[in-house]
Amino acid sequence: MTAIIFPREREPSLGGFLSDCAVMTRRNLTTLVRIPQLLLGATVQPIMFVLLFSYVFGSALGGEVGGDRYREFLLAGILVQTVAFSSGPTAIGVASDMKNGIIDRFSSLPMSRLAVMVGRTTSDLVVNVISVAVMLLVGLAVGWRMRGSWVDAAVSLAVLFLFGFAMSWLGALIGLSVSTPESAQALCMIVMFPMAFISSAFIASGDLPGPLRTIASWNPVTSMARSLREAFGNPLSPKPVVDEPINWAAQHATAYSALVSLAMIVIIVPLAARAYMKH
């Protein structure tokens, strides 16, 4: 009689964890290569927002249709909105894997459970880098210019990617908390739209009513957009007179954005790991 030998579980180690993360990241990026349509939301949609807000809504929001001042003010907001909305594809992808039974298959393998989520969020980070590069090129084409320090710009962009990474983890948690991809998409929109539009991403937050102005002044989308504008040497307001509330978050926009992003990661990663272990 032949004995059935089951494979032994691999001993946990940092090297094994990093290897699992790399495999899962490659798996998600390979999906994008094989189905390039999935990149449309990360490339075409931001371009549409830049053109739409610059030439269609520019008159109402910036005082001059297609004005250079509003374009330069706008680009930072579009960059932040795009990386924030990256949580949507993350949530939908995780929810789809759960619905299709792929998560169950991964759970049965001798691999790190957390690596599945790390691979997903890391691949989204790569997509964010591509999206930001495309939008910067489009911005140059429509009149945006960087007049600040390249070092400051690099630091601010690094914090932007950190913020996008934190938002991807939020998307992963949402995807693990719902039963269908449609529910994940709906819940992400409920969270993302107020976060993106109650901010200074597209208008001066000083133009918002009292309570919304207070919320916007502490919104990490506002501080992240301000950080980019300061680093790029772009206007802090679409109007000639700066009309922005000044608080600690505004005075330390880059540091505040980084602290909020790190706090989100510290809080959300254990919650996502716990939610994954329940499946």
Tab-separated table of C-alpha atoms in Angstrom:
chain	number	residue	atom	x	y	z
A	1	MET	CA	0.000	0.000	0.000
A	2	THR	CA	1.408	3.364	-1.057
A	3	ALA	CA	1.427	6.044	1.597
A	4	ILE	CA	0.111	9.486	0.694
A	5	ILE	CA	2.632	12.130	1.617
A	6	PHE	CA	1.304	15.649	2.044
A	7	PRO	CA	3.703	18.547	1.434
A	8	ARG	CA	4.995	20.116	4.604
A	9	GLU	CA	4.149	23.739	5.220
A	10	ARG	CA	7.067	26.037	4.650
A	11	GLU	CA	8.680	27.515	7.720
A	12	PRO	CA	7.872	31.239	7.934
A	13	SER	CA	10.792	33.466	7.024
A	14	LEU	CA	11.395	36.956	5.681
A	15	GLY	CA	12.898	35.572	2.479
A	16	GLY	CA	9.898	33.331	1.884
A	17	PHE	CA	7.497	36.195	2.570
A	18	LEU	CA	9.277	38.515	0.116
A	19	SER	CA	9.334	35.745	-2.484
A	20	ASP	CA	5.588	35.203	-2.081
A	21	CYS	CA	4.974	38.945	-2.394
A	22	ALA	CA	7.040	39.080	-5.588
A	23	VAL	CA	5.120	36.159	-7.079
A	24	MET	CA	1.750	37.744	-6.300
A	25	THR	CA	2.875	41.114	-7.643
A	26	ARG	CA	4.055	39.469	-10.857
A	27	ARG	CA	0.745	37.617	-11.120
A	28	ASN	CA	-1.248	40.870	-10.981
A	29	LEU	CA	1.058	42.729	-13.376
A	30	THR	CA	0.924	39.807	-15.821
A	31	THR	CA	-2.863	40.140	-15.824
A	32	LEU	CA	-2.487	43.791	-16.850
A	33	VAL	CA	-0.114	42.854	-19.666
A	34	ARG	CA	-2.481	40.185	-20.978
A	35	ILE	CA	-5.565	42.387	-20.588
A	36	PRO	CA	-4.292	45.928	-21.346
A	37	GLN	CA	-7.855	47.258	-21.249
A	38	LEU	CA	-7.528	47.171	-17.460
A	39	LEU	CA	-5.025	50.032	-17.741
A	40	LEU	CA	-7.539	52.309	-19.452
A	41	GLY	CA	-8.989	53.491	-16.162
A	42	ALA	CA	-5.508	54.360	-14.908
A	43	THR	CA	-4.420	56.249	-18.046
A	44	VAL	CA	-7.320	57.429	-20.199
A	45	GLN	CA	-9.609	58.501	-17.353
A	46	PRO	CA	-7.075	60.920	-15.771
A	47	ILE	CA	-6.393	62.416	-19.200
A	48	MET	CA	-10.126	62.976	-19.662
A	49	PHE	CA	-10.326	64.681	-16.252
A	50	VAL	CA	-7.438	67.018	-17.097
A	51	LEU	CA	-9.008	68.049	-20.409
A	52	LEU	CA	-12.549	68.218	-19.019
A	53	PHE	CA	-11.756	70.397	-16.025
A	54	SER	CA	-9.273	72.559	-17.957
A	55	TYR	CA	-11.421	73.416	-20.952
A	56	VAL	CA	-15.046	72.731	-19.941
A	57	PHE	CA	-15.245	73.658	-16.258
A	58	GLY	CA	-12.277	76.030	-16.213
A	59	SER	CA	-14.468	79.104	-16.640
A	60	ALA	CA	-16.626	78.388	-13.598
A	61	LEU	CA	-13.860	77.024	-11.376
A	62	GLY	CA	-10.863	79.046	-12.420
A	63	GLY	CA	-12.259	82.246	-13.797
A	64	GLU	CA	-10.806	81.754	-17.277
A	65	VAL	CA	-11.475	78.932	-19.733
A	66	GLY	CA	-8.306	76.926	-20.140
A	67	GLY	CA	-6.304	79.491	-18.182
A	68	ASP	CA	-2.724	78.530	-17.412
A	69	ARG	CA	-3.205	79.384	-13.725
A	70	TYR	CA	-6.093	76.976	-13.320
A	71	ARG	CA	-4.322	74.247	-15.310
A	72	GLU	CA	-1.322	74.468	-13.015
A	73	PHE	CA	-3.577	74.479	-9.965
A	74	LEU	CA	-5.620	71.583	-11.357
A	75	LEU	CA	-2.889	69.073	-12.172
A	76	ALA	CA	-1.926	68.389	-8.551
A	77	GLY	CA	-5.578	67.720	-7.712
A	78	ILE	CA	-5.931	65.305	-10.620
A	79	LEU	CA	-2.790	63.463	-9.522
A	80	VAL	CA	-4.089	63.035	-5.974
A	81	GLN	CA	-7.567	62.054	-7.144
A	82	THR	CA	-6.158	59.397	-9.453
A	83	VAL	CA	-4.029	57.669	-6.809
A	84	ALA	CA	-6.896	57.913	-4.305
A	85	PHE	CA	-9.290	56.307	-6.757
A	86	SER	CA	-6.803	53.463	-7.270
A	87	SER	CA	-8.483	51.884	-4.261
A	88	GLY	CA	-11.445	51.083	-6.528
A	89	PRO	CA	-9.671	48.602	-8.828
A	90	THR	CA	-8.001	47.068	-5.766
A	91	ALA	CA	-11.340	46.488	-4.058
A	92	ILE	CA	-12.933	45.110	-7.221
A	93	GLY	CA	-9.965	42.821	-7.922
A	94	VAL	CA	-9.936	41.406	-4.381
A	95	ALA	CA	-13.716	40.926	-4.390
A	96	SER	CA	-13.506	39.171	-7.782
A	97	ASP	CA	-10.781	36.814	-6.538
A	98	MET	CA	-12.927	35.976	-3.526
A	99	LYS	CA	-16.041	35.366	-5.610
A	100	ASN	CA	-14.161	33.187	-8.112
A	101	GLY	CA	-12.591	31.060	-5.367
A	102	ILE	CA	-9.026	32.173	-6.114
A	103	ILE	CA	-8.533	33.401	-2.551
A	104	ASP	CA	-9.556	29.957	-1.279
A	105	ARG	CA	-6.978	28.391	-3.602
A	106	PHE	CA	-4.244	30.695	-2.328
A	107	SER	CA	-5.248	29.913	1.272
A	108	SER	CA	-4.690	26.205	0.636
A	109	LEU	CA	-1.122	26.746	-0.602
A	110	PRO	CA	1.983	26.814	1.648
A	111	MET	CA	2.443	30.566	1.271
A	112	SER	CA	2.075	33.697	3.336
A	113	ARG	CA	-1.531	34.837	3.630
A	114	LEU	CA	-0.531	38.513	3.804
A	115	ALA	CA	1.525	38.202	0.609
A	116	VAL	CA	-1.675	37.994	-1.451
A	117	MET	CA	-2.719	41.480	-0.341
A	118	VAL	CA	0.811	42.883	-0.471
A	119	GLY	CA	1.131	41.652	-4.060
A	120	ARG	CA	-2.151	43.311	-4.984
A	121	THR	CA	-1.289	46.667	-3.417
A	122	THR	CA	2.269	46.631	-4.770
A	123	SER	CA	1.077	46.021	-8.326
A	124	ASP	CA	-1.357	48.924	-7.874
A	125	LEU	CA	1.581	51.060	-6.793
A	126	VAL	CA	3.284	50.271	-10.110
A	127	VAL	CA	0.096	51.270	-11.962
A	128	ASN	CA	0.009	54.536	-9.998
A	129	VAL	CA	3.563	55.336	-11.100
A	130	ILE	CA	2.547	54.786	-14.739
A	131	SER	CA	-0.599	56.909	-14.311
A	132	VAL	CA	1.282	59.807	-12.736
A	133	ALA	CA	3.922	59.731	-15.487
A	134	VAL	CA	1.221	59.851	-18.169
A	135	MET	CA	-0.593	62.737	-16.467
A	136	LEU	CA	2.585	64.772	-16.080
A	137	LEU	CA	3.220	64.425	-19.804
A	138	VAL	CA	-0.372	65.428	-20.593
A	139	GLY	CA	-0.032	68.358	-18.214
A	140	LEU	CA	3.019	69.567	-20.087
A	141	ALA	CA	1.040	69.305	-23.339
A	142	VAL	CA	-1.830	71.483	-22.051
A	143	GLY	CA	0.347	74.176	-20.480
A	144	TRP	CA	1.340	72.969	-17.024
A	145	ARG	CA	4.894	73.802	-15.997
A	146	MET	CA	6.993	72.907	-12.970
A	147	ARG	CA	8.753	75.952	-11.507
A	148	GLY	CA	9.865	74.515	-8.193
A	149	SER	CA	12.774	72.403	-7.015
A	150	TRP	CA	13.253	68.972	-8.568
A	151	VAL	CA	14.248	67.624	-5.160
A	152	ASP	CA	11.058	68.964	-3.542
A	153	ALA	CA	9.027	67.544	-6.424
A	154	ALA	CA	10.628	64.108	-6.018
A	155	VAL	CA	9.915	64.092	-2.268
A	156	SER	CA	6.304	65.176	-2.773
A	157	LEU	CA	5.749	62.565	-5.484
A	158	ALA	CA	7.205	59.890	-3.202
A	159	VAL	CA	4.672	60.872	-0.526
A	160	LEU	CA	1.957	60.800	-3.202
A	161	PHE	CA	2.836	57.177	-4.007
A	162	LEU	CA	2.836	56.383	-0.280
A	163	PHE	CA	-0.654	57.888	-0.074
A	164	GLY	CA	-1.743	55.803	-3.067
A	165	PHE	CA	-0.316	52.686	-1.410
A	166	ALA	CA	-2.335	53.424	1.733
A	167	MET	CA	-5.492	53.948	-0.329
A	168	SER	CA	-4.890	50.618	-2.078
A	169	TRP	CA	-4.851	48.921	1.322
A	170	LEU	CA	-8.160	50.617	2.083
A	171	GLY	CA	-9.478	49.187	-1.179
A	172	ALA	CA	-8.196	45.726	-0.238
A	173	LEU	CA	-10.027	45.933	3.098
A	174	ILE	CA	-13.230	46.976	1.322
A	175	GLY	CA	-12.867	44.119	-1.166
A	176	LEU	CA	-12.465	41.633	1.679
A	177	SER	CA	-15.506	43.016	3.495
A	178	VAL	CA	-18.107	42.632	0.713
A	179	SER	CA	-19.503	39.690	-1.205
A	180	THR	CA	-19.457	40.898	-4.825
A	181	PRO	CA	-17.308	43.146	-7.045
A	182	GLU	CA	-20.344	45.362	-7.640
A	183	SER	CA	-20.693	45.948	-3.902
A	184	ALA	CA	-16.987	46.747	-3.674
A	185	GLN	CA	-17.249	49.339	-6.440
A	186	ALA	CA	-20.321	50.968	-4.884
A	187	LEU	CA	-18.741	51.149	-1.415
A	188	CYS	CA	-15.521	52.625	-2.824
A	189	MET	CA	-17.455	55.360	-4.601
A	190	ILE	CA	-19.305	56.185	-1.383
A	191	VAL	CA	-15.956	56.652	0.363
A	192	MET	CA	-13.922	58.194	-2.446
A	193	PHE	CA	-16.250	60.844	-3.860
A	194	PRO	CA	-16.648	62.876	-0.635
A	195	MET	CA	-12.944	62.478	0.052
A	196	ALA	CA	-11.988	63.776	-3.404
A	197	PHE	CA	-14.502	66.582	-3.776
A	198	ILE	CA	-14.636	67.960	-0.205
A	199	SER	CA	-11.080	69.153	-0.685
A	200	SER	CA	-9.009	71.651	-2.630
A	201	ALA	CA	-8.347	69.191	-5.437
A	202	PHE	CA	-10.413	71.196	-7.941
A	203	ILE	CA	-11.419	74.411	-6.154
A	204	ALA	CA	-10.059	76.505	-3.321
A	205	SER	CA	-11.266	74.930	-0.082
A	206	GLY	CA	-11.814	78.466	1.219
A	207	ASP	CA	-14.787	78.716	-1.151
A	208	LEU	CA	-16.593	75.879	0.647
A	209	PRO	CA	-19.218	76.537	3.355
A	210	GLY	CA	-17.997	76.654	6.970
A	211	PRO	CA	-18.250	72.991	8.094
A	212	LEU	CA	-17.103	71.635	4.731
A	213	ARG	CA	-14.202	74.095	4.728
A	214	THR	CA	-13.028	72.713	8.073
A	215	ILE	CA	-13.289	69.130	6.830
A	216	ALA	CA	-11.462	70.020	3.617
A	217	SER	CA	-8.634	71.762	5.460
A	218	TRP	CA	-7.771	68.513	7.288
A	219	ASN	CA	-8.560	66.202	4.380
A	220	PRO	CA	-5.348	64.413	3.289
A	221	VAL	CA	-6.391	64.978	-0.331
A	222	THR	CA	-6.136	68.738	0.322
A	223	SER	CA	-2.765	68.489	2.052
A	224	MET	CA	-1.393	66.152	-0.621
A	225	ALA	CA	-2.519	68.498	-3.395
A	226	ARG	CA	-1.019	71.474	-1.552
A	227	SER	CA	2.253	69.588	-1.090
A	228	LEU	CA	2.486	68.951	-4.823
A	229	ARG	CA	1.591	72.549	-5.695
A	230	GLU	CA	4.224	73.910	-3.351
A	231	ALA	CA	6.832	71.476	-4.703
A	232	PHE	CA	5.932	72.242	-8.334
A	233	GLY	CA	5.851	76.000	-7.707
A	234	ASN	CA	2.221	76.097	-8.861
A	235	PRO	CA	-0.622	78.322	-7.555
A	236	LEU	CA	-2.165	77.279	-4.250
A	237	SER	CA	-5.509	78.676	-5.378
A	238	PRO	CA	-7.144	79.061	-8.808
A	239	LYS	CA	-7.745	82.717	-7.913
A	240	PRO	CA	-5.083	85.462	-7.876
A	241	VAL	CA	-5.711	85.947	-4.144
A	242	VAL	CA	-4.953	82.797	-2.151
A	243	ASP	CA	-8.120	81.809	-0.321
A	244	GLU	CA	-7.010	78.787	1.648
A	245	PRO	CA	-7.442	78.096	5.379
A	246	ILE	CA	-4.114	78.032	7.186
A	247	ASN	CA	-3.674	75.344	9.851
A	248	TRP	CA	-0.967	72.868	10.824
A	249	ALA	CA	-1.880	70.553	7.949
A	250	ALA	CA	-1.502	73.400	5.456
A	251	GLN	CA	1.756	74.664	6.954
A	252	HIS	CA	3.266	71.142	6.943
A	253	ALA	CA	1.433	69.650	3.956
A	254	THR	CA	4.047	67.074	3.000
A	255	ALA	CA	4.673	65.889	6.557
A	256	TYR	CA	0.941	65.749	7.342
A	257	SER	CA	0.227	63.745	4.180
A	258	ALA	CA	3.012	61.295	5.009
A	259	LEU	CA	1.834	60.887	8.615
A	260	VAL	CA	-1.771	60.259	7.563
A	261	SER	CA	-0.631	57.721	4.955
A	262	LEU	CA	1.551	55.848	7.449
A	263	ALA	CA	-1.240	55.888	10.036
A	264	MET	CA	-3.651	54.425	7.489
A	265	ILE	CA	-1.201	51.647	6.644
A	266	VAL	CA	-0.549	50.829	10.314
A	267	ILE	CA	-4.288	50.646	11.049
A	268	ILE	CA	-5.612	49.057	7.858
A	269	VAL	CA	-2.992	46.340	7.192
A	270	PRO	CA	-3.815	44.346	10.386
A	271	LEU	CA	-7.533	44.756	9.700
A	272	ALA	CA	-7.097	43.496	6.144
A	273	ALA	CA	-4.970	40.571	7.340
A	274	ARG	CA	-7.626	39.640	9.896
A	275	ALA	CA	-10.380	39.878	7.274
A	276	TYR	CA	-8.338	37.686	4.925
A	277	MET	CA	-7.789	35.039	7.602
A	278	LYS	CA	-11.565	34.706	8.022
A	279	HIS	CA	-11.925	33.492	4.426
